[in-house]
Amino acid sequence: MVQWIAYCAFVAASITSCTVPRKMQPGKPFVYKTTIDIKGDVPDKLQLQERLQNQLDDSLKTRVITYAGVVRVLYKPPVFDSVNIGRSEIFMTSLLHSLGYFHPEITDTFHITTVNKRKGKQERVHINFKVTPGKVLRLDSIGYAFRDPELQRLATRQQDRSALKKAEPYSLQKISDELDRLLVVFRNNGYFKLNKEDIYAEVDTVVAALIDPTLDPFEQFRLLDSLRKKRENPTINVVFKQHPVKDSSRLKKYYIGKVQVYPDASYEEFDSTIHDTAHIKGYEIIYNSPRFKLPFIANNVALRPGALYNQRRYYRTSNIFTSLGAWQNVDIEMRERKDSTTPILDARIRLYPNPKQNLNIAFETSRNVSDILATGQLFGIGLNGRLLNRNAYREAIQTVTSARFGIELGTNIIQTLQANVAHTINFPKFISPIRIKTDSLIAPRTLLNLNASYTDRLLLFKSRSFNTSWGYEWVKGRRRQDQDQVGQRWRKTWQYIPLNYEYTDVIKTDSLRKLEDRISSYKFAFNNGLIISQVLSLSTGVEKDNKLTLLRGRVEESGALFGLIKRLDLGSLARFVKIDGEFKHYIDHPHSSWAFRAFAGYGLVYGKKDTAGHIVNENNLPFFKAFFAGGPYSMRAWPIRRLGPGSSNLYDKPDTSGIERFGNMQIELNAEYRFNITTIAGIKVNSALFVDIGNIWSTEFDPKTNQKVPEASFKFSRLYKDLAIGAGSSLRFDFDFFLIRLDWAYRLKDPLYAHENDGWFNDIRILNGQFQLGIGYPF
């Protein structure tokens, strides 16, 4: 325990160590530290503090570099000049006004500390700003007063879509966002030339009117009374207006004229003598080679000849061809036709192809974080080959053929041999016997997957598996008439696999059969497995300021229909419903960040098995579908698949302690505080402090009594005892394109010892931790 306290003290000292100035100008006071103290109840105070820090004059900002988490160096601190304090206050006041604070007050103080060093005397200046933002201006009324009747009609028709709402805080950013929204509305209705210079926002001018020398005294009294009320409950009115017209063409509605498409454009000059031209669906397609099918090109152009210009269709055309992956650049040029009395725009779409194929061969060392028979990363040696075809069948259909061979290292040196071959076909449309409308969807795709793998788990089993699936993937968001694309907020990525077929053939060794005699759940896990399932998954997220939130959910069911066939139900077909969900939340700061994760999953198993003429119920998920904990991406204080189930001690025996553990249920909570340390030879060296909480649960039987082990099953009454808690620190080397992570974690609460002080602090010593090597962030 004393050693553990010493370790914590060392970590704390590494973070809170003193700051050492380097390379300051001798004999002159320098800025040692600048702090901003925000007074009052202010929402998002930390975020506001960061934004105010960014408004400081450069001469008040200090550059601190941390080496190895211990030494903090103040590098080349600026010479102090009190004039820069006033400049910083002006910048901060402007920011507060832009955020809608009505009457902010900023006061400053500074003091000089003299420190005698061997190299001379240091005069360190500590500056403190006390900021009282005051009350926030709130919107009272929002109106539109455009000179042009059509613009006024369009603005008022979609007023309910405005980003400005009554009683919400006022800010210049919201005003700018509303101006941008109005421009999109106008451009989606043919106003191609209208821009931000043509419209503006006018706010009420009570304060400005008070300084008008020609103002009537009685009117001035009225305004003073209005100003007094505003100080108590400040509000503001906003009216969007139109500047006087300087160019009449800006108020004209434009129509689409001729649309030319160059599907295989080159950055070199186009040779007009060798190209061919085709007219399909009103489009003129000019091409040099038969690289792409022309009807496929025409079907993906959203700009319609003769239709009113619509900016949303312009961006939709660009986004479609960009997302297909067959082209590295998409250039759409809209040109006004000068010889026409009607406002007409001709479109020229140039598509610059990507190389058709890409071959990638990689040699890697990594850690296996997947299920036993899955094709995930291995800890040991892996050789990967990947061939990408970006334009299969001349319709931008992407195919990926990959092969993998890996050796997993474990207690027996070579623990697992694995080989895998996979082929995936990605169709950029829905292929279905019934017509499905995809106009409101982004990047609809049909996915065909074929996968075969071989695994040799030395001394335990050999397995051969085959997997094929057919599914659909699409992105869905709330389509708004006033936006170029589907709304970014909570954009949803869906995947539905109506048919997923997996078959695994397991050849057991005598060692595994002996384990099955001692561990009853293994009898149901390590068998020939057949899964005929369907899968539905959803992922979504939202990013706001320095915060990012991600959500993911997945449901899979197997055997609901085919399990009605008795021969399959009693045979190798697994029948279950598995559901899991994940929540991630990130808060970023300039030199540090917080990361939080919550995961929960549950599998309902309801199949039956014919064992030597006895019909028994299946209790556990197949081991390649089961939940597990431990390793570099889960409960890091435990080796992979060595935690749980529950607080049972079924595996706390010399002959079973190395047994992999899996379950039907999992709960896990993770939190990390990540911070920068230094940069060495261009490599970012970072660290983190983390806490992991969770466990898995399953249905286990005691081989001696053939009775259920209650400590292995989930019960709310035992949740506190069953939860495991691990904590530790991390050293991370960020190479930008990948990250190497070295984690060291301790078991603060081990459910295996729940009978002793609920499992807290059992045998904690400095060297009694768990080392984990990971590639990339844990979550």
XYZ file of C-alpha atoms in Angstrom, residues 238-620:
383
model
C -32.823 41.695 -35.325
C -34.162 42.521 -38.797
C -32.609 41.118 -41.978
C -32.622 43.534 -44.897
C -31.389 43.980 -48.441
C -28.820 46.542 -49.592
C -29.732 48.758 -52.559
C -29.255 46.859 -55.821
C -25.983 47.668 -57.618
C -26.174 44.888 -60.222
C -29.631 43.958 -61.501
C -28.416 40.493 -62.568
C -28.079 39.537 -58.896
C -31.864 39.561 -58.612
C -32.427 37.356 -61.650
C -33.364 33.706 -61.473
C -31.068 31.499 -63.532
C -31.918 28.273 -65.355
C -29.663 25.350 -66.267
C -28.748 25.241 -69.950
C -26.280 22.794 -71.506
C -24.570 20.264 -69.218
C -21.268 18.808 -70.428
C -19.562 15.951 -68.575
C -15.925 14.863 -69.022
C -15.755 11.490 -67.173
C -12.028 10.892 -67.849
C -10.683 14.437 -67.800
C -6.947 15.053 -67.709
C -4.957 17.875 -66.145
C -3.214 18.239 -69.490
C -4.791 20.156 -72.337
C -7.786 18.323 -73.793
C -7.104 17.027 -77.328
C -10.256 17.749 -79.282
C -9.196 15.481 -82.143
C -9.416 12.164 -80.320
C -12.457 12.437 -78.079
C -15.905 10.961 -78.620
C -19.243 12.572 -77.760
C -22.514 10.980 -76.665
C -25.884 12.481 -75.666
C -27.712 10.641 -72.882
C -30.719 11.958 -70.925
C -30.059 15.479 -72.144
C -26.375 15.467 -71.080
C -23.453 15.838 -73.467
C -20.763 13.365 -72.387
C -17.305 13.926 -73.884
C -14.839 11.088 -73.297
C -11.473 9.759 -74.456
C -11.764 6.091 -73.443
C -14.358 3.439 -72.570
C -13.243 3.513 -68.939
C -16.759 4.294 -67.624
C -20.238 3.291 -68.762
C -21.943 6.427 -70.032
C -25.481 5.701 -68.676
C -23.904 5.255 -65.248
C -22.331 8.723 -65.531
C -25.617 10.319 -66.631
C -27.588 8.688 -63.796
C -25.396 10.378 -61.187
C -25.639 13.964 -62.451
C -28.175 15.921 -60.368
C -28.162 19.136 -62.455
C -31.146 19.020 -64.852
C -31.074 20.940 -68.166
C -33.959 23.410 -68.292
C -34.522 23.356 -64.518
C -34.165 26.316 -62.167
C -30.638 26.576 -60.758
C -30.486 24.874 -57.394
C -27.305 25.087 -55.309
C -28.245 21.904 -53.454
C -28.201 19.950 -56.722
C -24.839 21.499 -57.588
C -23.303 20.187 -54.352
C -25.150 16.894 -54.647
C -23.522 16.243 -58.034
C -20.088 17.027 -56.620
C -20.631 14.895 -53.513
C -21.925 11.886 -55.464
C -18.913 11.623 -57.756
C -16.489 12.371 -54.921
C -17.946 9.659 -52.674
C -17.807 7.003 -55.413
C -14.014 6.877 -55.054
C -13.238 6.387 -58.762
C -12.294 10.048 -59.143
C -9.652 11.999 -57.245
C -11.079 15.418 -58.111
C -14.416 16.813 -59.262
C -14.601 20.261 -60.842
C -17.953 21.855 -61.734
C -17.854 25.142 -63.625
C -21.034 27.213 -64.015
C -20.820 29.739 -66.859
C -23.371 32.418 -67.675
C -24.553 32.349 -71.274
C -23.958 35.834 -72.656
C -25.926 35.502 -75.903
C -29.259 34.705 -74.254
C -32.004 37.081 -73.158
C -33.024 34.508 -70.518
C -30.631 34.072 -67.562
C -29.021 30.698 -68.361
C -26.093 28.845 -66.816
C -24.149 26.199 -68.725
C -22.447 23.543 -66.605
C -19.129 21.865 -67.369
C -18.349 18.895 -65.112
C -14.762 17.630 -65.223
C -14.069 14.310 -63.483
C -10.387 13.424 -62.917
C -10.036 9.641 -62.380
C -8.050 7.942 -59.641
C -5.677 5.105 -60.542
C -7.911 2.089 -61.074
C -6.036 -0.331 -58.804
C -3.942 -0.094 -55.668
C -1.873 -2.884 -54.101
C -0.758 -2.626 -50.491
C 1.444 -5.126 -48.639
C 2.149 -4.540 -44.963
C 4.127 -6.289 -42.257
C 2.925 -5.547 -38.754
C 3.095 -6.448 -35.115
C -0.057 -5.905 -33.133
C -2.301 -7.239 -30.401
C -5.274 -9.544 -30.923
C -8.355 -7.668 -29.740
C -10.951 -9.734 -31.560
C -12.796 -12.924 -30.891
C -10.848 -16.149 -31.191
C -11.911 -16.981 -34.725
C -12.359 -13.456 -35.995
C -9.972 -11.832 -38.412
C -8.887 -8.925 -36.252
C -5.434 -7.792 -35.226
C -2.924 -10.231 -33.767
C -0.308 -9.771 -31.089
C 2.786 -11.035 -32.766
C 3.613 -11.079 -36.465
C 1.209 -10.378 -39.287
C 1.570 -10.126 -43.067
C -1.247 -8.402 -44.945
C -1.939 -7.995 -48.635
C -4.731 -5.804 -50.020
C -5.759 -5.198 -53.637
C -8.239 -2.370 -54.261
C -10.088 -1.943 -57.548
C -11.839 1.451 -57.628
C -13.702 0.965 -60.919
C -14.811 -2.637 -61.305
C -17.293 -3.334 -64.111
C -16.788 0.310 -65.316
C -19.374 1.616 -62.818
C -17.170 2.794 -59.912
C -17.887 -0.464 -58.090
C -15.145 -0.980 -55.524
C -13.761 -4.439 -54.868
C -11.257 -5.289 -52.164
C -9.363 -8.572 -52.089
C -7.282 -9.140 -48.990
C -5.150 -11.949 -47.598
C -3.616 -12.272 -44.159
C -1.282 -14.586 -42.313
C -0.482 -14.157 -38.640
C 1.233 -15.809 -35.729
C -0.048 -15.038 -32.243
C 2.483 -15.228 -29.451
C 1.451 -16.483 -26.021
C 2.630 -18.559 -23.125
C 3.595 -21.381 -25.514
C 5.609 -18.970 -27.686
C 3.545 -19.661 -30.818
C 0.000 -19.844 -29.571
C -2.076 -19.378 -32.723
C -1.598 -19.637 -36.476
C -4.155 -17.859 -38.593
C -4.753 -17.429 -42.322
C -7.539 -15.459 -43.912
C -8.757 -14.567 -47.408
C -11.565 -12.069 -47.998
C -13.263 -10.440 -50.952
C -15.672 -7.513 -50.694
C -17.720 -5.892 -53.457
C -19.102 -2.409 -52.811
C -21.900 -1.393 -55.201
C -22.630 2.384 -55.129
C -26.395 1.841 -55.212
C -29.114 -0.342 -53.736
C -29.536 -3.681 -55.515
C -32.907 -5.067 -54.509
C -35.816 -6.991 -56.070
C -38.057 -4.071 -55.079
C -37.427 -0.424 -55.937
C -36.121 1.622 -53.006
C -36.118 5.433 -53.228
C -32.694 6.814 -52.326
C -33.125 10.519 -53.159
C -32.981 11.524 -49.502
C -30.016 9.262 -48.706
C -26.294 9.928 -48.874
C -23.962 7.314 -50.350
C -26.386 4.353 -50.548
C -24.382 1.160 -51.029
C -24.866 -2.572 -51.400
C -22.177 -4.728 -49.789
C -21.294 -8.320 -50.694
C -18.720 -9.984 -48.463
C -16.971 -13.355 -48.809
C -14.539 -14.526 -46.150
C -12.699 -17.764 -45.419
C -10.262 -18.341 -42.559
C -8.244 -21.082 -40.933
C -7.132 -21.005 -37.290
C -4.825 -23.461 -35.556
C -4.904 -22.931 -31.801
C -2.028 -25.142 -30.792
C -2.863 -27.948 -28.316
C -6.550 -26.945 -28.308
C -8.290 -26.977 -31.679
C -8.201 -26.308 -35.402
C -11.030 -24.475 -37.061
C -12.131 -23.621 -40.555
C -14.720 -20.952 -41.083
C -16.600 -19.420 -43.969
C -18.660 -16.255 -43.923
C -20.723 -14.506 -46.561
C -23.136 -11.614 -46.191
C -25.312 -9.341 -48.302
C -26.270 -5.977 -46.914
C -27.003 -2.298 -47.384
C -25.380 0.821 -45.995
C -26.548 4.421 -46.164
C -26.309 7.777 -44.447
C -29.468 9.539 -43.383
C -30.050 13.007 -41.979
C -32.834 15.546 -41.889
C -32.932 17.069 -45.355
C -33.574 20.779 -45.166
C -34.553 22.978 -48.072
C -32.185 25.674 -46.867
C -29.038 23.530 -46.755
C -26.639 22.252 -49.383
C -26.477 18.782 -47.930
C -28.185 16.663 -45.366
C -27.971 18.310 -41.948
C -24.711 17.604 -40.161
C -26.225 17.384 -36.687
C -26.736 13.784 -35.613
C -26.196 12.440 -39.108
C -26.977 8.720 -38.961
C -25.077 5.924 -40.691
C -27.195 2.810 -41.027
C -26.240 -0.714 -42.031
C -28.706 -3.541 -42.565
C -27.555 -7.056 -43.432
C -30.626 -9.188 -44.204
C -28.520 -12.294 -44.800
C -25.380 -13.202 -42.886
C -24.161 -16.795 -43.135
C -21.301 -18.091 -40.958
C -20.145 -21.667 -40.602
C -17.291 -22.872 -38.394
C -15.906 -26.404 -38.348
C -13.909 -27.173 -35.165
C -11.514 -30.118 -34.815
C -10.879 -30.631 -31.104
C -7.835 -32.025 -29.351
C -7.810 -34.174 -26.227
C -6.663 -31.125 -24.245
C -9.793 -29.244 -25.201
C -12.024 -32.235 -24.418
C -10.480 -32.447 -20.943
C -11.206 -28.764 -20.450
C -14.807 -29.366 -21.493
C -15.127 -31.960 -18.764
C -14.057 -29.389 -16.153
C -15.753 -26.331 -17.685
C -19.257 -27.145 -18.803
C -19.773 -23.964 -20.819
C -16.993 -25.037 -23.183
C -19.144 -27.952 -24.310
C -21.569 -25.453 -25.849
C -18.957 -23.022 -27.113
C -16.254 -24.930 -28.963
C -18.386 -26.791 -31.477
C -19.217 -26.684 -35.119
C -21.191 -23.482 -35.434
C -23.773 -22.332 -37.924
C -25.159 -18.811 -37.836
C -27.829 -17.573 -40.229
C -28.548 -14.093 -39.000
C -29.544 -10.570 -39.871
C -27.854 -7.489 -38.476
C -28.977 -3.893 -38.013
C -26.515 -1.248 -36.842
C -26.623 2.513 -36.387
C -23.880 5.018 -35.676
C -24.283 8.742 -35.237
C -22.539 11.679 -33.661
C -22.430 15.400 -33.167
C -19.559 17.849 -32.817
C -19.958 21.212 -31.135
C -17.097 23.550 -30.318
C -14.496 21.404 -28.532
C -16.845 18.512 -27.749
C -17.507 15.388 -29.812
C -20.155 12.789 -28.974
C -20.482 9.443 -30.795
C -23.196 6.818 -30.403
C -23.334 3.307 -31.838
C -25.865 0.504 -31.559
C -26.086 -2.980 -33.065
C -28.647 -5.787 -33.041
C -28.080 -9.277 -34.426
C -30.457 -12.219 -34.392
C -29.735 -15.733 -35.551
C -32.050 -18.689 -36.053
C -35.414 -16.950 -35.625
C -36.657 -18.351 -38.948
C -34.324 -21.210 -39.868
C -34.386 -22.431 -36.268
C -37.949 -23.577 -36.861
C -36.392 -26.480 -38.761
C -35.878 -28.995 -35.961
C -32.796 -30.616 -37.506
C -31.025 -27.251 -37.614
C -32.242 -26.193 -34.172
C -30.908 -29.367 -32.526
C -27.829 -29.340 -34.723
C -25.172 -26.699 -35.144
C -27.454 -23.676 -35.718
C -27.069 -21.066 -32.971
C -30.236 -19.245 -31.947
C -29.757 -15.957 -30.141
C -30.467 -12.241 -30.097
C -27.444 -10.077 -29.359
C -27.637 -6.343 -28.719
C -24.906 -3.915 -27.771
C -24.445 -0.159 -27.610
C -21.554 2.250 -27.152
C -21.308 5.910 -26.100
C -18.160 8.023 -26.519
C -17.611 11.618 -25.491
C -14.490 13.728 -26.046
C -13.600 17.172 -24.685
C -10.566 18.733 -26.340
C -8.336 21.443 -24.872
C -5.222 22.976 -26.463
C -2.753 20.672 -24.690
C -4.980 18.021 -23.133
C -8.301 16.253 -23.523
C -10.854 14.113 -21.712
C -12.215 10.899 -23.209
C -15.171 8.929 -21.843
C -16.705 5.651 -23.031
C -19.614 3.491 -21.944
C -20.386 0.068 -23.415
C -23.098 -2.462 -22.660
C -24.098 -5.655 -24.403
C -26.390 -8.606 -23.830
C -27.058 -11.874 -25.647
C -30.279 -13.843 -25.213
C -29.645 -17.504 -26.078
C -32.688 -19.710 -26.618
C -31.519 -22.602 -28.816
C -31.365 -26.320 -28.008
C -28.753 -28.978 -28.541
C -28.941 -32.736 -28.993
C -26.144 -34.186 -26.837
C -25.907 -37.978 -27.018
C -29.651 -38.243 -27.352
C -30.396 -35.691 -24.605
C -32.067 -32.425 -25.567
C -30.520 -29.617 -23.526
C -30.836 -25.857 -23.605
C -27.978 -23.750 -24.892
C -26.834 -21.255 -22.270
C -24.027 -19.264 -23.844
